[in-house]
């Protein structure tokens, strides 16, 4: 698109053309009538200011750089608002009857049948030392996986999938409890009750399995 500056430069060249065609026409008329000059010469006079203006015009960025983000599966458990990377979540189920297992850590609530397999069910509150989950009519389990490790995780409410800008993810608080070692970071919300703690789910699942096997 031609800018106002381009039009001004072109307009300022017109008086010069007028003088060439007026008082000096009688003297230069034969020269101007030559085909090789009458078109090319005036074309150069007209286009040169426009070309110069376009060449000197600054480039304008039309597309903002994309900010990298990551998708998380968000849920509530007790007073905690937690999230795990969505690639670690396979599906969400209604919590059914659990069969307790003897000689297992307290955070292993039991096992349930799922697609012909025995699925251990983990209480993240107990694992992190933040309380104890309760199974009720609205309780959900999400099937989480990391490599060959698969487990059901209790959730009081599923809050859906959310995308967070990587630049908005803050490191875990320094000097926190042992739960901080299983966090990727935290995302602050509009208020203190709207943020999320982002779980390092592969590490959490691996540690939970190692502790259960070691007993």
CSV table of C-alpha atoms in Angstrom, one decimal:
chain,number,residue,atom,x,y,z
A,1,UNK,CA,0.0,0.0,0.0
A,2,UNK,CA,1.3,3.5,-0.9
A,3,UNK,CA,1.9,5.6,2.2
A,4,UNK,CA,1.3,9.3,2.6
A,5,UNK,CA,5.0,9.9,2.5
A,6,UNK,CA,5.2,8.1,-0.9
A,7,UNK,CA,2.4,10.3,-2.3
A,8,UNK,CA,4.1,13.5,-1.0
A,9,UNK,CA,7.4,12.5,-2.7
A,10,UNK,CA,5.7,11.8,-6.0
A,11,UNK,CA,3.6,15.0,-5.8
A,12,UNK,CA,6.8,17.1,-5.2
A,13,UNK,CA,8.2,15.8,-8.4
A,14,UNK,CA,5.3,17.1,-10.6
A,15,UNK,CA,6.2,20.8,-10.7
A,16,UNK,CA,9.6,19.9,-12.1
A,17,UNK,CA,7.9,17.9,-14.9
A,18,UNK,CA,5.5,20.9,-15.5
A,19,UNK,CA,8.4,23.3,-16.0
A,20,UNK,CA,10.1,20.9,-18.3
A,21,UNK,CA,7.0,20.8,-20.4
A,22,UNK,CA,6.3,24.5,-20.3
A,23,UNK,CA,9.0,27.2,-20.7
A,24,UNK,CA,11.7,24.8,-21.8
A,25,UNK,CA,9.5,22.8,-24.2
A,26,UNK,CA,10.4,24.9,-27.2
A,27,UNK,CA,14.1,24.4,-26.5
A,28,UNK,CA,13.9,20.7,-25.5
A,29,UNK,CA,10.9,19.7,-27.5
A,30,UNK,CA,12.8,17.8,-30.2
A,31,UNK,CA,14.7,15.9,-27.5
A,32,UNK,CA,11.6,15.1,-25.5
A,33,UNK,CA,9.8,13.8,-28.6
A,34,UNK,CA,12.3,11.0,-29.0
A,35,UNK,CA,10.6,7.7,-28.1
A,36,UNK,CA,13.6,6.5,-26.1
A,37,UNK,CA,13.4,9.6,-23.9
A,38,UNK,CA,9.8,10.7,-23.8
A,39,UNK,CA,8.6,7.6,-21.9
A,40,UNK,CA,11.7,6.2,-20.1
A,41,UNK,CA,13.1,9.5,-18.9
A,42,UNK,CA,9.8,10.6,-17.3
A,43,UNK,CA,9.2,7.2,-16.0
A,44,UNK,CA,12.5,7.3,-14.2
A,45,UNK,CA,11.6,10.8,-12.7
A,46,UNK,CA,8.3,9.5,-11.4
A,47,UNK,CA,9.3,6.1,-10.1
A,48,UNK,CA,12.6,7.0,-8.5
A,49,UNK,CA,11.2,8.9,-5.5
A,50,UNK,CA,8.6,6.2,-5.0
A,51,UNK,CA,11.2,3.4,-5.2
A,52,UNK,CA,13.4,5.3,-2.8
A,53,UNK,CA,10.6,5.8,-0.3
A,54,UNK,CA,9.7,2.1,-0.4
A,55,UNK,CA,13.3,1.1,0.0
A,56,UNK,CA,13.8,3.3,3.0
A,57,UNK,CA,10.5,2.4,4.7
A,58,UNK,CA,11.0,0.3,7.9
A,59,UNK,CA,9.7,-3.3,7.9
A,60,UNK,CA,6.6,-3.8,10.0
A,61,UNK,CA,6.1,-7.1,11.9
A,62,UNK,CA,2.6,-8.4,11.0
A,63,UNK,CA,2.6,-11.5,13.1
A,64,UNK,CA,3.5,-11.6,16.8
A,65,UNK,CA,5.9,-14.3,17.9
A,66,UNK,CA,4.1,-17.3,19.4
A,67,UNK,CA,4.7,-17.9,23.1
A,68,UNK,CA,5.4,-21.6,23.8
A,69,UNK,CA,2.8,-23.2,26.0
A,70,UNK,CA,2.0,-26.6,27.5
A,71,UNK,CA,-1.3,-28.4,28.0
A,72,UNK,CA,-2.2,-29.8,31.5
A,73,UNK,CA,-5.0,-32.0,32.9
A,74,UNK,CA,-6.3,-30.1,35.9
A,75,UNK,CA,-8.2,-31.5,38.9
A,76,UNK,CA,-9.0,-30.8,42.5
A,77,UNK,CA,-8.2,-33.1,45.4
A,78,UNK,CA,-9.0,-31.9,48.9
A,79,UNK,CA,-7.9,-28.3,49.1
A,80,UNK,CA,-5.3,-28.7,46.4
A,81,UNK,CA,-5.6,-27.6,42.8
A,82,UNK,CA,-3.3,-29.9,40.8
A,83,UNK,CA,-2.3,-30.4,37.2
A,84,UNK,CA,-0.3,-33.0,35.3
A,85,UNK,CA,0.9,-32.9,31.7
A,86,UNK,CA,-2.0,-34.0,29.5
A,87,UNK,CA,0.2,-36.5,27.6
A,88,UNK,CA,0.4,-38.5,30.9
A,89,UNK,CA,-3.4,-38.9,31.2
A,90,UNK,CA,-5.1,-41.7,29.3
A,91,UNK,CA,-8.8,-41.4,30.4
A,92,UNK,CA,-11.1,-40.5,33.3
A,93,UNK,CA,-13.3,-43.0,35.1
A,94,UNK,CA,-15.9,-43.1,37.8
A,95,UNK,CA,-14.5,-44.4,41.0
A,96,UNK,CA,-15.9,-47.9,41.7
A,97,UNK,CA,-15.2,-50.5,44.4
A,98,UNK,CA,-11.6,-50.9,45.4
A,99,UNK,CA,-10.0,-54.1,46.7
A,100,UNK,CA,-7.5,-53.3,49.5
A,101,UNK,CA,-4.0,-54.7,49.3
A,102,UNK,CA,-2.1,-55.9,52.4
A,103,UNK,CA,1.4,-54.7,53.1
A,104,UNK,CA,1.3,-51.7,50.8
A,105,UNK,CA,1.9,-48.0,51.6
A,106,UNK,CA,-1.0,-46.0,52.9
A,107,UNK,CA,-1.2,-44.0,49.7
A,108,UNK,CA,-2.1,-47.1,47.7
A,109,UNK,CA,-5.9,-47.2,48.3
A,110,UNK,CA,-6.3,-50.6,46.6
A,111,UNK,CA,-6.8,-52.0,43.1
A,112,UNK,CA,-9.6,-52.0,40.6
A,113,UNK,CA,-10.3,-53.8,37.4
A,114,UNK,CA,-9.9,-51.8,34.2
A,115,UNK,CA,-10.0,-53.2,30.7
A,116,UNK,CA,-9.0,-56.7,31.9
A,117,UNK,CA,-6.1,-55.4,33.9
A,118,UNK,CA,-5.5,-54.8,37.6
A,119,UNK,CA,-5.1,-51.0,38.2
A,120,UNK,CA,-3.5,-49.7,41.4
A,121,UNK,CA,-5.2,-46.6,42.8
A,122,UNK,CA,-3.1,-43.9,44.3
A,123,UNK,CA,-4.1,-41.2,46.8
A,124,UNK,CA,-1.9,-38.2,46.0
A,125,UNK,CA,-2.9,-36.4,49.2
A,126,UNK,CA,-1.4,-39.2,51.3
A,127,UNK,CA,1.6,-39.6,49.1
A,128,UNK,CA,2.4,-35.8,49.5
A,129,UNK,CA,1.6,-35.8,53.2
A,130,UNK,CA,-1.3,-33.4,52.7
A,131,UNK,CA,-4.2,-35.4,54.1
A,132,UNK,CA,-6.4,-38.3,53.0
A,133,UNK,CA,-8.7,-38.7,50.0
A,134,UNK,CA,-12.3,-39.9,50.4
A,135,UNK,CA,-14.2,-42.0,47.9
A,136,UNK,CA,-17.7,-40.6,47.3
A,137,UNK,CA,-20.4,-40.6,44.6
A,138,UNK,CA,-18.7,-37.8,42.7
A,139,UNK,CA,-15.1,-39.1,43.0
A,140,UNK,CA,-13.3,-39.7,39.7
A,141,UNK,CA,-10.2,-41.6,38.8
A,142,UNK,CA,-7.9,-40.6,36.0
A,143,UNK,CA,-5.7,-43.2,34.5
A,144,UNK,CA,-2.2,-41.9,34.4
A,145,UNK,CA,0.8,-43.4,32.6
A,146,UNK,CA,4.5,-42.9,32.4
A,147,UNK,CA,6.3,-45.4,30.2
A,148,UNK,CA,5.3,-48.9,31.4
A,149,UNK,CA,3.9,-47.6,34.7
A,150,UNK,CA,0.1,-47.1,34.9
A,151,UNK,CA,-2.0,-46.2,37.9
A,152,UNK,CA,-5.4,-44.7,38.8
A,153,UNK,CA,-5.3,-41.4,40.6
A,154,UNK,CA,-8.2,-40.1,42.8
A,155,UNK,CA,-9.7,-36.7,42.0
A,156,UNK,CA,-12.5,-35.0,43.8
A,157,UNK,CA,-13.3,-32.9,40.7
A,158,UNK,CA,-12.0,-32.8,37.1
A,159,UNK,CA,-11.4,-29.2,36.0
A,160,UNK,CA,-10.5,-30.0,32.4
A,161,UNK,CA,-7.6,-29.3,30.1
A,162,UNK,CA,-5.9,-25.9,30.4
A,163,UNK,CA,-2.9,-24.5,28.5
A,164,UNK,CA,-0.3,-22.5,30.4
A,165,UNK,CA,2.4,-20.3,28.9
A,166,UNK,CA,5.8,-21.8,29.8
A,167,UNK,CA,7.0,-18.3,30.8
A,168,UNK,CA,4.2,-18.2,33.4
A,169,UNK,CA,5.3,-21.4,35.2
A,170,UNK,CA,7.1,-20.4,38.4
A,171,UNK,CA,9.6,-22.7,40.1
A,172,UNK,CA,8.5,-24.6,43.2
A,173,UNK,CA,8.7,-22.5,46.4
A,174,UNK,CA,12.1,-22.7,48.1
A,175,UNK,CA,12.2,-24.2,51.6
A,176,UNK,CA,9.0,-26.0,51.0
A,177,UNK,CA,8.1,-29.4,52.3
A,178,UNK,CA,9.0,-32.7,50.6
A,179,UNK,CA,6.1,-32.4,48.2
A,180,UNK,CA,8.1,-29.7,46.3
A,181,UNK,CA,10.4,-32.3,44.9
A,182,UNK,CA,7.5,-33.7,42.9
A,183,UNK,CA,6.5,-30.4,41.4
A,184,UNK,CA,7.3,-29.0,38.0
A,185,UNK,CA,6.3,-25.6,39.2
A,186,UNK,CA,3.3,-23.5,40.0
A,187,UNK,CA,1.0,-21.3,38.0
A,188,UNK,CA,-0.6,-18.3,39.8
A,189,UNK,CA,-4.2,-17.4,39.2
A,190,UNK,CA,-6.2,-14.2,39.6
A,191,UNK,CA,-6.5,-15.1,43.3
A,192,UNK,CA,-4.6,-17.4,45.6
A,193,UNK,CA,-7.3,-20.0,45.3
A,194,UNK,CA,-7.2,-20.1,41.5
A,195,UNK,CA,-3.6,-21.2,40.9
A,196,UNK,CA,-2.3,-24.7,40.2
A,197,UNK,CA,0.5,-26.9,41.4
A,198,UNK,CA,2.0,-28.7,38.4
A,199,UNK,CA,3.0,-32.2,39.3
A,200,UNK,CA,6.1,-34.0,37.9
A,201,UNK,CA,3.9,-37.0,37.2
A,202,UNK,CA,6.5,-39.4,35.8
A,203,UNK,CA,8.7,-38.8,38.9
A,204,UNK,CA,5.8,-39.1,41.3
A,205,UNK,CA,4.6,-42.3,39.7
A,206,UNK,CA,8.1,-43.9,39.7
A,207,UNK,CA,8.7,-42.9,43.3
A,208,UNK,CA,5.3,-44.3,44.4
A,209,UNK,CA,6.0,-47.6,42.7
A,210,UNK,CA,9.5,-47.9,44.1
A,211,UNK,CA,8.3,-47.3,47.6
A,212,UNK,CA,5.5,-49.9,47.2
A,213,UNK,CA,7.8,-52.5,45.8
A,214,UNK,CA,10.4,-51.9,48.6
A,215,UNK,CA,8.0,-52.8,51.4
